[in-house]
Short mmCIF file of C-alpha atoms in Angstrom, two decimals:
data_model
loop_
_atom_site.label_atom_id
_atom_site.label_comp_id
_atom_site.label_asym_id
_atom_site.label_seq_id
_atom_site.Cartn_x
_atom_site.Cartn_y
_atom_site.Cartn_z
CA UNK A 22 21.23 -20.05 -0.26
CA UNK A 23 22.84 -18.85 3.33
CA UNK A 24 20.35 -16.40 3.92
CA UNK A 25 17.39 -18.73 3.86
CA UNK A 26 18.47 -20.75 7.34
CA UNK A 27 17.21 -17.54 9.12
CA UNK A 28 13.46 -17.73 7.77
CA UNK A 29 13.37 -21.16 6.33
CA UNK A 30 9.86 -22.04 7.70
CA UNK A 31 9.10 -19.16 5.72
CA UNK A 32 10.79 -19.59 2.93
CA UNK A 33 8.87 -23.18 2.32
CA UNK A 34 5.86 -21.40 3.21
CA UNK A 35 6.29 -19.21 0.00
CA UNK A 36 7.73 -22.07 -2.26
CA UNK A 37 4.62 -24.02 -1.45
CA UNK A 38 2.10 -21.35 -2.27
CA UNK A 39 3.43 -20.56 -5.45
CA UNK A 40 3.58 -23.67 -6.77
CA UNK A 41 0.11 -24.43 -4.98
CA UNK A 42 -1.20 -21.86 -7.42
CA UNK A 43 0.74 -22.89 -10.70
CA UNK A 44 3.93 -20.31 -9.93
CA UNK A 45 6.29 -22.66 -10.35
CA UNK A 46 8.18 -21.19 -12.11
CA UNK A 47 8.97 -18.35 -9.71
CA UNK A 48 10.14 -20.79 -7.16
CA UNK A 49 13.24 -22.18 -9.78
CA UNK A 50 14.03 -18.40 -10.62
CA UNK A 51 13.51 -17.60 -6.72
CA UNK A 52 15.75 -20.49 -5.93
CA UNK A 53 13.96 -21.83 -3.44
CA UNK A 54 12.86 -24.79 -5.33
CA UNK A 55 15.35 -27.55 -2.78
CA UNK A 56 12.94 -25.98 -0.05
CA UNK A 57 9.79 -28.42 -1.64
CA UNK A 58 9.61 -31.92 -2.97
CA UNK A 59 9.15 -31.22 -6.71
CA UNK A 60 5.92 -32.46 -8.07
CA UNK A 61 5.67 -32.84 -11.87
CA UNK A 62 3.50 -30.78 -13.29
CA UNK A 63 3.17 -27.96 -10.81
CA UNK A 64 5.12 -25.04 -11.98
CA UNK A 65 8.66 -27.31 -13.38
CA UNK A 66 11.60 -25.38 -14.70
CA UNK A 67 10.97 -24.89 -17.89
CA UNK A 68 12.09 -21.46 -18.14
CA UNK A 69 10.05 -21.44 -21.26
CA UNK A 70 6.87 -21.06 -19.21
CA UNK A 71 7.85 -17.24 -17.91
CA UNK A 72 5.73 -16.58 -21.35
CA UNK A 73 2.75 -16.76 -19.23
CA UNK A 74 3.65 -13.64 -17.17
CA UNK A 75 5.06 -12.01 -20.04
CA UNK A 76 1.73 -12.29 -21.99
CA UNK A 77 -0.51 -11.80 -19.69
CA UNK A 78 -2.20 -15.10 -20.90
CA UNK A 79 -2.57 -18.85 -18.36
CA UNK A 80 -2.35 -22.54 -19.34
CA UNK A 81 -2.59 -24.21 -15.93
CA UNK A 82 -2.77 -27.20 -17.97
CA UNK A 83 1.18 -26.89 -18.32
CA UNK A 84 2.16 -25.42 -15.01
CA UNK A 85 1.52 -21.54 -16.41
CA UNK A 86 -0.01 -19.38 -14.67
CA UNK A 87 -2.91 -16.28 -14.75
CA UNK A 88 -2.74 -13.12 -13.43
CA UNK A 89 -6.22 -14.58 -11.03
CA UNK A 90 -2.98 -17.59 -9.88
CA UNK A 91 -0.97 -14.60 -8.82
CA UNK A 92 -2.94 -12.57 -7.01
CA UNK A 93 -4.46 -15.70 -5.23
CA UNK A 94 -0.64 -16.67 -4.27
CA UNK A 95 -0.01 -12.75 -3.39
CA UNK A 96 -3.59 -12.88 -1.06
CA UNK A 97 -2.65 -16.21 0.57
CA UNK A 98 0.61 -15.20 1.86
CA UNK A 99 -0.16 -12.22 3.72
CA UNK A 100 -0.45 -8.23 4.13
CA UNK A 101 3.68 -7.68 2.93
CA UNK A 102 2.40 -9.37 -0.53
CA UNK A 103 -0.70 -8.14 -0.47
CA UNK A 104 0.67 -4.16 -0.46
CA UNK A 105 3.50 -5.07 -2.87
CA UNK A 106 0.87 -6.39 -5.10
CA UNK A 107 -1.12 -3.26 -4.80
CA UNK A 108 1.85 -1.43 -5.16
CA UNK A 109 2.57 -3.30 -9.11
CA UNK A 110 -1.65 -2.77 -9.51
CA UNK A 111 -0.57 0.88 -10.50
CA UNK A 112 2.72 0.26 -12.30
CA UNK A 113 1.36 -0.31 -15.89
CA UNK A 114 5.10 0.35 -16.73
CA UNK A 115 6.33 -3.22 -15.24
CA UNK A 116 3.48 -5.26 -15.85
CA UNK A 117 0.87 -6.71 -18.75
CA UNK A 118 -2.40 -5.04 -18.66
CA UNK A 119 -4.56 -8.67 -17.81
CA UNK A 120 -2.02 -8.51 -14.71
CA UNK A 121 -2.27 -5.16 -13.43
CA UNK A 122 -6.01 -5.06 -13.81
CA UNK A 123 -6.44 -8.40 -11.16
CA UNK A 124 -3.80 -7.19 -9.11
CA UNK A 125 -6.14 -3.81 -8.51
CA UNK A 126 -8.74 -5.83 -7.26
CA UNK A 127 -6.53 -6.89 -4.01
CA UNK A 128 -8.12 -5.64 -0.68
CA UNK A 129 -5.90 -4.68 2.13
CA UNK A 130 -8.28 -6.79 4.34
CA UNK A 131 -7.39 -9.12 7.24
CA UNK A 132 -9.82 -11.17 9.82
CA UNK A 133 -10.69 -9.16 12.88
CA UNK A 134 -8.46 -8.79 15.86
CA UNK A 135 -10.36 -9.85 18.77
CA UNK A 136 -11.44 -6.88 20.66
CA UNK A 137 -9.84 -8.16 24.32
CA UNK A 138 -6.77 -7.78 22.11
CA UNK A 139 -7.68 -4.20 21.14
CA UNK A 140 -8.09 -3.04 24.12
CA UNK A 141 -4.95 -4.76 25.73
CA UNK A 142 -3.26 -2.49 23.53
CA UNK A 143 -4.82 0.17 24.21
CA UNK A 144 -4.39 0.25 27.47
CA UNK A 145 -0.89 -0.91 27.65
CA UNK A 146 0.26 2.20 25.06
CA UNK A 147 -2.47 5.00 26.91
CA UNK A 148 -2.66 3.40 30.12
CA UNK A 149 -6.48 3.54 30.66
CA UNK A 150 -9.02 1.43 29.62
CA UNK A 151 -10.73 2.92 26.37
CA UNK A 152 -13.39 3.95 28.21
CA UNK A 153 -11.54 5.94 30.19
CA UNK A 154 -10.00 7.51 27.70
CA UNK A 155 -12.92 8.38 25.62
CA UNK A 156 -16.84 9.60 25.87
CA UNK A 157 -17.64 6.21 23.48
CA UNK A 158 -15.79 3.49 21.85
CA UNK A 159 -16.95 0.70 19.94
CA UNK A 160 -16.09 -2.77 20.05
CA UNK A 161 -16.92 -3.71 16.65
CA UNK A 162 -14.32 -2.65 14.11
CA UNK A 163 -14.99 0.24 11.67
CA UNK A 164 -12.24 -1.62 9.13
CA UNK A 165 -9.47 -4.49 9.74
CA UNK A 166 -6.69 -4.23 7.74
CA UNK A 167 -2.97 -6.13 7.50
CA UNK A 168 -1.58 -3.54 9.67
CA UNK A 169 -3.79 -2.06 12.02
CA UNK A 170 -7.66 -2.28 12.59
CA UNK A 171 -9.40 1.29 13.16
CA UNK A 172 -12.56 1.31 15.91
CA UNK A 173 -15.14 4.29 16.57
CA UNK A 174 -14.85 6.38 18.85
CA UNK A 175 -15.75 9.70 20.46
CA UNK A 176 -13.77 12.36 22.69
CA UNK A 177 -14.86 14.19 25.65
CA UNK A 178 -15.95 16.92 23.93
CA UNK A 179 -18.23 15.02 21.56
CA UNK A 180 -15.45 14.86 18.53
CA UNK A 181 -15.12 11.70 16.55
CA UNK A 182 -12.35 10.23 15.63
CA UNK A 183 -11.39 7.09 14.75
CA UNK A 184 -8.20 4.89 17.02
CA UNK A 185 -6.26 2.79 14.67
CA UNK A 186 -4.32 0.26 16.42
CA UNK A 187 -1.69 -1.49 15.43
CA UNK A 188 -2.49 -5.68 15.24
CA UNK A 189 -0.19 -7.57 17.58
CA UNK A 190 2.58 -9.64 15.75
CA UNK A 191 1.90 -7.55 12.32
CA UNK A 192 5.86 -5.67 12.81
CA UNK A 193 7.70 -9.29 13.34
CA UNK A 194 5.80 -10.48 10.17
CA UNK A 195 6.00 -7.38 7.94
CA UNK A 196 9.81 -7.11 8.88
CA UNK A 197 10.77 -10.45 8.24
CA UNK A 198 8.86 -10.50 4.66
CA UNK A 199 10.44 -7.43 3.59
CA UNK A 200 13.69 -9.22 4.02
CA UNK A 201 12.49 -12.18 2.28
CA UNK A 202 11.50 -9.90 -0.27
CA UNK A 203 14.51 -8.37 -1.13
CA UNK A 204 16.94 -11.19 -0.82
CA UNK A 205 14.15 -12.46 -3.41
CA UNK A 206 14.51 -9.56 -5.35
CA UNK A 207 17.99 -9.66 -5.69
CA UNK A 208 18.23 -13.13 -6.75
CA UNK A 209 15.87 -12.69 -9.50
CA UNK A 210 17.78 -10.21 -10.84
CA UNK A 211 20.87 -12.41 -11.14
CA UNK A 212 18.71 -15.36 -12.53
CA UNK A 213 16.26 -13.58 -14.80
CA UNK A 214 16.89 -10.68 -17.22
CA UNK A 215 13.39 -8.97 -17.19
CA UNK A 216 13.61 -8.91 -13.53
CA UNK A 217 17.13 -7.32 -13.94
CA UNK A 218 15.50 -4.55 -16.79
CA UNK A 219 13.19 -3.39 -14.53
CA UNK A 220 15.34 -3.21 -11.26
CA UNK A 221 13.49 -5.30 -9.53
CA UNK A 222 15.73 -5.19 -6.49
CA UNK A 223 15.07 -1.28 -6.74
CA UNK A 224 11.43 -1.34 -6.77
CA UNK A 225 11.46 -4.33 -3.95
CA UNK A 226 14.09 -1.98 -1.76
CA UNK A 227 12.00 1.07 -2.20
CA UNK A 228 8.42 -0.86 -1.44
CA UNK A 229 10.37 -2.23 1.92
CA UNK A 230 10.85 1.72 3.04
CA UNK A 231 8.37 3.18 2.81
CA UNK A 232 6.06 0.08 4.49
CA UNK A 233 8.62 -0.37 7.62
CA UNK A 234 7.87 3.47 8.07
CA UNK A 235 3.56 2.68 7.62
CA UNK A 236 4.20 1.11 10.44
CA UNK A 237 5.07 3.58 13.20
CA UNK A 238 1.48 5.54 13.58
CA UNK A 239 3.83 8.00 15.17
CA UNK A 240 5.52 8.92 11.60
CA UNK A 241 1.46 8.48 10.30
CA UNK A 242 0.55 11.50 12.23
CA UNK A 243 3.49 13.21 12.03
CA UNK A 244 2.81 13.02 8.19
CA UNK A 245 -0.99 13.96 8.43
CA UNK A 246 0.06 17.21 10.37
CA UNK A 247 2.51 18.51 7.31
CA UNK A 248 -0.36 17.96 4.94
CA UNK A 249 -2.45 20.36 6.90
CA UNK A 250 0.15 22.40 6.69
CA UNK A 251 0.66 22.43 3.40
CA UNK A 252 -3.34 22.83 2.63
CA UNK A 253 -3.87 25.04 5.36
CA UNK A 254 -5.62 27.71 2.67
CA UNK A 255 -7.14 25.15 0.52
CA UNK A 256 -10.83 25.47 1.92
CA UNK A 257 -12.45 22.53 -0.35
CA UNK A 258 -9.19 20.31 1.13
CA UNK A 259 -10.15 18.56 4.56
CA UNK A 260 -7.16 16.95 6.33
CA UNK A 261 -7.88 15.01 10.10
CA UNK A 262 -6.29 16.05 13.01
CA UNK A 263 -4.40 14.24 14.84
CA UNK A 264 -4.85 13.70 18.76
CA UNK A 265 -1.39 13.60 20.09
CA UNK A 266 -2.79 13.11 23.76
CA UNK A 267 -4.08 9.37 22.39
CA UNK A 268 -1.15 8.60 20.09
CA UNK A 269 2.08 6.07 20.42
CA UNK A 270 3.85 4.26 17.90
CA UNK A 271 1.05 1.33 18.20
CA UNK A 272 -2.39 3.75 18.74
CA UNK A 273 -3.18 6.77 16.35
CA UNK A 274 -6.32 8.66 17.24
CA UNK A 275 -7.50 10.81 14.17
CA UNK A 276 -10.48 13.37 13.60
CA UNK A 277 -12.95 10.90 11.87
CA UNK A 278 -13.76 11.54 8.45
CA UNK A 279 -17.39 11.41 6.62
CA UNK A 280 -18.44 11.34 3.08
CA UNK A 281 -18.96 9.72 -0.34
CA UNK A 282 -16.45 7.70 -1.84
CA UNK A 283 -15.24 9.54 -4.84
CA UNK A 284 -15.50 6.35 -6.87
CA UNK A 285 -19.55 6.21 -6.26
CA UNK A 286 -20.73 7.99 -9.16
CA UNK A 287 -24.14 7.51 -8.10
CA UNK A 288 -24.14 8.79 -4.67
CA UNK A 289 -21.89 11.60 -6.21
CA UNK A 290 -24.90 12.72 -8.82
CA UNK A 291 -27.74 12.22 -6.33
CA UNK A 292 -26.12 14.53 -4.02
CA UNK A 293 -25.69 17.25 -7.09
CA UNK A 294 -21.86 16.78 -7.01
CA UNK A 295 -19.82 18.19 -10.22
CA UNK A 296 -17.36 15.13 -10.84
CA UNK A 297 -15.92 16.65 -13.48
CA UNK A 298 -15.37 19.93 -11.01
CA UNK A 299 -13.82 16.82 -8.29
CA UNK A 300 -11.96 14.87 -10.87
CA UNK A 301 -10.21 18.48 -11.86
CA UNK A 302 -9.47 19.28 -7.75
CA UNK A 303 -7.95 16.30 -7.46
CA UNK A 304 -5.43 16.38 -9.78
CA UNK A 305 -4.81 20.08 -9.02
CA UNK A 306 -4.31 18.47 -5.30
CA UNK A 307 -1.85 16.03 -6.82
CA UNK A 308 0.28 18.41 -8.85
CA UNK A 309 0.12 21.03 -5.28
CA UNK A 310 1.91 18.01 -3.80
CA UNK A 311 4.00 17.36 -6.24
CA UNK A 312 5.07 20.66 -7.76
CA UNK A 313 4.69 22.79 -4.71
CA UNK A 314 5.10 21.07 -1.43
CA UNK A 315 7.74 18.31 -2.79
CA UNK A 316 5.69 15.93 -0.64
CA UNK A 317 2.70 13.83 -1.57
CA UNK A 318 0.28 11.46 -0.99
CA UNK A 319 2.08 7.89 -1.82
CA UNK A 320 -0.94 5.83 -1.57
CA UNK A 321 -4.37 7.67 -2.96
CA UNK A 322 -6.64 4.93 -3.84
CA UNK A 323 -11.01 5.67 -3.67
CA UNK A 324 -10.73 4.49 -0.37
CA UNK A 325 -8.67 7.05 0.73
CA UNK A 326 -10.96 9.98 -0.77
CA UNK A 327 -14.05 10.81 0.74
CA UNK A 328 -16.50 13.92 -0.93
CA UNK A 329 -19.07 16.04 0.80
CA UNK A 330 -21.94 16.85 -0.56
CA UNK A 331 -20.73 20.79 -1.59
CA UNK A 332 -17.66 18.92 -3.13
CA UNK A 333 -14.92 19.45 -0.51
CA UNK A 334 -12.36 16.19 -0.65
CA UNK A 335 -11.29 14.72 2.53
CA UNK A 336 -8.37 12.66 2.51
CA UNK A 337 -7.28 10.03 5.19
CA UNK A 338 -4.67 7.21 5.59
CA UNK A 339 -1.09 9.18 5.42
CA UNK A 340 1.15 6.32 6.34
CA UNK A 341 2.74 5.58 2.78
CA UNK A 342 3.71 9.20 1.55
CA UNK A 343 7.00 10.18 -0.89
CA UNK A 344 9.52 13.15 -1.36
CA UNK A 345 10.77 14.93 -4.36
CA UNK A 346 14.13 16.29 -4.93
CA UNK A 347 14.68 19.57 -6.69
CA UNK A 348 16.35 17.69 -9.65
CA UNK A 349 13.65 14.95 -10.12
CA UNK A 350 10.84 18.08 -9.59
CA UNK A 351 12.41 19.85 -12.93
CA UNK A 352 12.27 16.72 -15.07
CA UNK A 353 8.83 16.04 -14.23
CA UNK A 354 8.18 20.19 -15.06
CA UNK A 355 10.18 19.30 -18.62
CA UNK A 356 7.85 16.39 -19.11
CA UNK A 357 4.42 18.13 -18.04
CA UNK A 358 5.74 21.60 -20.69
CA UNK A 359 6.54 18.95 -23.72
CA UNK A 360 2.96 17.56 -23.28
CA UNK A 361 1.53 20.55 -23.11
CA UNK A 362 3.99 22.02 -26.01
CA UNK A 363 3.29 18.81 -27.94
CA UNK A 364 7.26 19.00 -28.60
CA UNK A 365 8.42 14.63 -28.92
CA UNK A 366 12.40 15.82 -29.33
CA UNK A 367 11.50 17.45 -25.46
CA UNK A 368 9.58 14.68 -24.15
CA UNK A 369 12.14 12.18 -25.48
CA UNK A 370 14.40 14.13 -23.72
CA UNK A 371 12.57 14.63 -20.61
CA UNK A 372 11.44 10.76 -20.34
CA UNK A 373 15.55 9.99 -20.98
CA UNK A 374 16.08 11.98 -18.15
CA UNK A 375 13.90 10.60 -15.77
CA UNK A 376 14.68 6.71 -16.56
#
């Protein structure tokens, strides 16, 4: 295990947690086992025990886990395992249902940075003090996430927007996980078929991408500015603007967005909004992306949709976004015309194609 003298502390760290939460499983097919004194009854390897994760179903009792174990372990070890398991929340196709359904209810939350740290930032990527730079900013975080933490503010000419900033440290961290990850990944595959079946090297390699480029808020805006472009005539579509005059790599400033969350059916009906009518834009918005602009929206959770009252949907957050080549576009056209044709021979073939 060569590569694990570069991150070893690391590497323990992980091997403890897992079996601290009845993985232990994962730490004999991880190989990392040698990395922490083996404790009977704490995870073993008896292969035999992967049944828990196949099934869906726990015995702690025996060292199995629960999909609750996992996401515990996935929480506990920081914002790189937190987003790759949000990432498997919406991949029904790798996962038992009991698993994909706790893994949802992972937050991409982290403590607060302290705000002298904020606004060292700040000032070291803008060169002013935030006052300086804007009419108002507020200490207190509007939302603290693994990556960045986003305050209020307001421009000179009475705009707001909100200034994400980058948390110091989170690159170092993310960067060395992802290689973690996918040295993980790739032994996995060698040790464990299922994790071979569903390429879990490929999924692990393509998770690493497109979070390495989440975190240049240069690439953020740059993305933001192509999808307001690309909605430019869509008048019930709001997209943020970006303020290139208070944006680096470490500080985005964007055009602050207001509204209901499109998951809060109650708000939505006491403000006389048509869901259906909202539930129908919205997946016209995601075939636009996906049909039309080749380019879409990678990471569209409820808290990345906000409604106004006459129905208009704002969307926000643009660092994880994805690309589609001409050749995968027409399977996924021979796909959507067998569903609608209600033709299996085409959809077989159209599924074949895709996998």
């Amino acid at each position: 295990m060569a590569e694990a003298t570069t991150h070893t502390a690391r590497y323990r760290e992980i091997a403890t947690v897992l079996r601290r939460h009845s993985l232990g499983f994962m730490v004999g097919l991880l190989g990392i086992g040698r990395l922490v004194p083996f404790r009977r009854g704490n995870g073993g390897r008896n292969g035999a025990r992967t049944r828990a994760i196949d099934t869906g179903t726990a015995a702690q009792s025996n060292g199995e886990t629960s999909p609750e174990h996992l996401r515990l372990a996935l929480e506990e070890l920081g914002p790189t395992f937190i987003k790759l398991g949000q990432l498997l929340s919406t991949r029904s196709d790798l996962l038992p249902p009991a698993y994909v359904e706790e893994l949802a209810k992972l937050q991409d939350a982290a403590p607060p940075v302290p705000v002298a740290d904020i606004r060292a930032v700040i000032r070291r990527e803008l060169g002013s003090e935030p006052e300086e730079l804007f009419a108002t900013f507020d200490d207190r975080p509007l939302a603290s996430a693994s990556i960045g933490q986003a305050h209020a503010a307001t421009l000179d000419d009475g705009t707001p927007v909100v200034v994400k900033v980058r948390r110091p440290g989170a690159v170092a961290r993310v960067l060395e996980d992802l290689e973690i990850l996918q040295n993980l990944a790739a032994r996995a595959s060698r040790r464990w078929g299922p994790a071979r079946d569903i390429d879990a090297a490929g999924v692990v390699d393509e998770f690493a991408q497109t979070l390495r480029a989440e975190l240049d808020y240069l690439q953020e805006g740059r993305n933001a500015e192509r999808f307001a472009e690309d909605f430019a005539h869509e008048a019930d579509v709001v997209i943020p603007r970006v303020f290139w005059e208070h944006t680096t790599s470490r500080v985005l400033t964007l055009e602050r967005m207001r509204g209901m969350n499109v998951g809060d059916a109650v708000a939505l009906d006491a403000a006389g909004v048509d869901r259906k009518r909202v539930a129908r834009r919205g997946a016209e918005i995601v075939l636009k992306m996906t049909f039309e602009d080749r380019f879409f929206h990678a990471d569209l959770h409820p808290g990345n949709l906000f409604i106004h009252d006459d129905g208009t949907i704002a969307l926000i957050d643009f660092g994880m976004v994805g690309a589609i080549g001409e050749e995968l576009r027409g399977h996924l056209s021979t796909l959507f015309v067998a569903l609608v044709r209600g033709n299996p021979a085409m959809l077989a073939g159209a599924l074949t194609s895709l996998s």
